């Protein structure tokens, strides 16, 4: 029995936040800095600390501190100027990776963002497993460490990603709020700065639990009705704000790296059938159809090829995706005796739901897929599956 069948919240949101981001990039790119206190920021007399590695934080160095204070607290530290070009390159790479995990992404800053996972529970064995896959993907691709929080809303997800930093992975479920969230100080409420914190303390409200239990009228008299209401809701674990997608994923896809290289075409086609099912489902869940289908092949020597075909009509149906991918695969001149290390299928060129259906009656097919997807959602994705089984990706 997979855990996802027990996950009952209306929404699931992931928040990711890179650990000591600028300093981590510096430590990645220079072996001598690893394991040592690294402080990145303005190095002039009036400069401030942008961030400090966790080794430097032990000396009491933190973001926004004057650089002179940091030098005094951590005289043996490695002090570095900022190199935004490398940080933005890493950031772009991370956000591009996140498209694999959700079509709905809201970037919050250079090193953090939200992923809306609602409705995708059936794609995962468990929320924890999905979170770990996000962390592994970031580490494999960039050599950097990210902390991830998964919870029923944005506030709780952002709080969760911070709870076990660095290298954190925290799932907060509705039942955890009183035990985990309420003992935290009011300053951990998202949006509570020093001023608001002081006003709450004046009301003898020290913890989030105090705010949750506070009388709304008293709170409103001090903070104004809007802020009072907002903080009271957050403290009670309520936050309806949607993940606001700034850009839509440019493609939806799935790929598999095989444990052993594939050496026969039939086996490769069976894997394509499986992948097409996964991509079809992801497209339907995102409420979209793809006009272009792309096949990705990586051979045993790591050479990687992509082939794509634009269809006369967009699709979100497994068999059309499979037929296109198979056609591309059959036209690919596979060098004899060469093993296939990875296969991937993705769809792009989204036209939105229902496009072109004027010219094509898709109602019967849509009904069939609604039934299949309903089963997948209720019983896990493996209940209806074509082709080969999954392998670790
Ligand atoms: P944060 O995510 O706040 O901090 P961090 O990634 O360094 O550390 P962690 O998340 O593990 O607590 O900010 C991301 C980057 O933004 C940070 O590496 C540097 C930059 N930054 C500043 O330049 N000034 C600041 O005051 C803060 C807070 C961050
Ligand atoms: Mg960070």
mmCIF file of N, CA and C and ligand atoms in Angstrom, residues 17-23 49-52 54 57 63-64 82 84 109-112 147 162 165-166, ligand 1:
data_model
loop_
_atom_site.group_PDB
_atom_site.id
_atom_site.type_symbol
_atom_site.label_atom_id
_atom_site.label_comp_id
_atom_site.label_asym_id
_atom_site.label_seq_id
_atom_site.Cartn_x
_atom_site.Cartn_y
_atom_site.Cartn_z
ATOM 1 N N UNK A 17 14.501 25.525 -0.882
ATOM 2 C CA UNK A 17 15.371 26.663 -0.574
ATOM 3 C C UNK A 17 16.798 26.128 -0.467
ATOM 4 N N UNK A 18 17.677 26.648 -1.309
ATOM 5 C CA UNK A 18 19.056 26.168 -1.335
ATOM 6 C C UNK A 18 19.749 26.512 -0.009
ATOM 7 N N UNK A 19 20.635 25.624 0.417
ATOM 8 C CA UNK A 19 21.371 25.865 1.660
ATOM 9 C C UNK A 19 22.544 26.807 1.402
ATOM 10 N N UNK A 20 22.677 27.827 2.226
ATOM 11 C CA UNK A 20 23.737 28.858 2.163
ATOM 12 C C UNK A 20 24.181 29.098 0.719
ATOM 13 N N UNK A 21 23.237 29.528 -0.108
ATOM 14 C CA UNK A 21 23.365 29.431 -1.563
ATOM 15 C C UNK A 21 24.672 29.995 -2.139
ATOM 16 N N UNK A 22 24.954 31.275 -1.950
ATOM 17 C CA UNK A 22 26.153 31.847 -2.590
ATOM 18 C C UNK A 22 27.420 31.138 -2.077
ATOM 19 N N UNK A 23 27.444 30.886 -0.754
ATOM 20 C CA UNK A 23 28.629 30.243 -0.161
ATOM 21 C C UNK A 23 28.773 28.808 -0.666
ATOM 22 N N UNK A 49 27.385 41.223 4.849
ATOM 23 C CA UNK A 49 27.432 39.801 4.520
ATOM 24 C C UNK A 49 26.193 39.429 3.706
ATOM 25 N N UNK A 50 26.402 38.800 2.531
ATOM 26 C CA UNK A 50 25.254 38.269 1.776
ATOM 27 C C UNK A 50 24.843 36.946 2.369
ATOM 28 N N UNK A 51 25.807 36.069 2.561
ATOM 29 C CA UNK A 51 25.520 34.819 3.260
ATOM 30 C C UNK A 51 26.797 34.222 3.815
ATOM 31 N N UNK A 52 26.615 33.290 4.737
ATOM 32 C CA UNK A 52 27.744 32.609 5.357
ATOM 33 C C UNK A 52 27.500 31.112 5.279
ATOM 34 N N UNK A 54 27.485 27.242 6.591
ATOM 35 C CA UNK A 54 27.058 26.796 7.922
ATOM 36 C C UNK A 54 28.246 26.721 8.888
ATOM 37 N N UNK A 57 28.488 30.114 10.249
ATOM 38 C CA UNK A 57 27.364 30.498 11.117
ATOM 39 C C UNK A 57 27.637 30.114 12.569
ATOM 40 N N UNK A 63 23.649 36.568 7.372
ATOM 41 C CA UNK A 63 23.288 37.521 6.315
ATOM 42 C C UNK A 63 22.971 38.884 6.920
ATOM 43 N N UNK A 64 23.286 39.944 6.150
ATOM 44 C CA UNK A 64 22.942 41.326 6.495
ATOM 45 C C UNK A 64 23.782 41.905 7.646
ATOM 46 N N UNK A 82 31.033 38.707 -4.230
ATOM 47 C CA UNK A 82 29.949 38.002 -4.900
ATOM 48 C C UNK A 82 30.231 37.849 -6.390
ATOM 49 N N UNK A 84 27.803 37.083 -9.179
ATOM 50 C CA UNK A 84 26.393 36.828 -9.508
ATOM 51 C C UNK A 84 26.221 35.957 -10.741
ATOM 52 N N UNK A 109 12.679 33.685 -4.981
ATOM 53 C CA UNK A 109 13.918 34.455 -5.018
ATOM 54 C C UNK A 109 14.923 33.644 -5.818
ATOM 55 N N UNK A 110 16.174 34.075 -5.808
ATOM 56 C CA UNK A 110 17.175 33.396 -6.633
ATOM 57 C C UNK A 110 17.347 31.925 -6.240
ATOM 58 N N UNK A 111 17.053 31.598 -4.975
ATOM 59 C CA UNK A 111 17.348 30.218 -4.542
ATOM 60 C C UNK A 111 16.162 29.500 -3.915
ATOM 61 N N UNK A 112 14.955 30.017 -4.088
ATOM 62 C CA UNK A 112 13.808 29.324 -3.483
ATOM 63 C C UNK A 112 12.543 29.493 -4.307
ATOM 64 N N UNK A 147 17.126 22.293 0.694
ATOM 65 C CA UNK A 147 16.191 21.826 1.720
ATOM 66 C C UNK A 147 14.781 21.929 1.154
ATOM 67 N N UNK A 162 12.496 25.039 6.250
ATOM 68 C CA UNK A 162 13.475 25.670 7.127
ATOM 69 C C UNK A 162 13.712 24.861 8.408
ATOM 70 N N UNK A 165 16.973 22.512 8.197
ATOM 71 C CA UNK A 165 18.112 23.017 7.433
ATOM 72 C C UNK A 165 19.402 22.847 8.209
ATOM 73 N N UNK A 166 20.567 22.586 7.591
ATOM 74 C CA UNK A 166 20.728 22.329 6.159
ATOM 75 C C UNK A 166 20.405 20.876 5.815
HETATM 76 P P1 LIG B 1 18.661 32.744 1.779
HETATM 77 O O1 LIG B 1 17.963 31.554 1.183
HETATM 78 O O2 LIG B 1 17.907 33.588 2.730
HETATM 79 O O3 LIG B 1 19.966 32.258 2.550
HETATM 80 P P2 LIG B 1 21.000 31.136 2.177
HETATM 81 O O4 LIG B 1 20.576 30.348 0.992
HETATM 82 O O5 LIG B 1 22.361 31.752 2.050
HETATM 83 O O6 LIG B 1 21.012 30.220 3.472
HETATM 84 P P3 LIG B 1 19.868 29.227 3.982
HETATM 85 O O7 LIG B 1 18.757 29.268 3.015
HETATM 86 O O8 LIG B 1 20.543 27.887 4.063
HETATM 87 O O9 LIG B 1 19.499 29.750 5.334
HETATM 88 O O10 LIG B 1 19.186 33.667 0.620
HETATM 89 C C1 LIG B 1 19.663 33.169 -0.615
HETATM 90 C C2 LIG B 1 20.837 33.994 -1.106
HETATM 91 O O11 LIG B 1 20.454 35.358 -1.243
HETATM 92 C C3 LIG B 1 22.023 33.979 -0.180
HETATM 93 O O12 LIG B 1 22.912 32.870 -0.406
HETATM 94 C C4 LIG B 1 22.663 35.295 -0.469
HETATM 95 C C5 LIG B 1 21.526 36.213 -0.879
HETATM 96 N N1 LIG B 1 21.168 37.088 0.251
HETATM 97 C C6 LIG B 1 21.741 38.371 0.326
HETATM 98 O O13 LIG B 1 22.491 38.758 -0.583
HETATM 99 N N2 LIG B 1 21.422 39.156 1.384
HETATM 100 C C7 LIG B 1 20.597 38.763 2.399
HETATM 101 O O14 LIG B 1 20.359 39.517 3.355
HETATM 102 C C8 LIG B 1 20.014 37.454 2.330
HETATM 103 C C9 LIG B 1 19.095 36.981 3.427
HETATM 104 C C10 LIG B 1 20.317 36.656 1.237
#
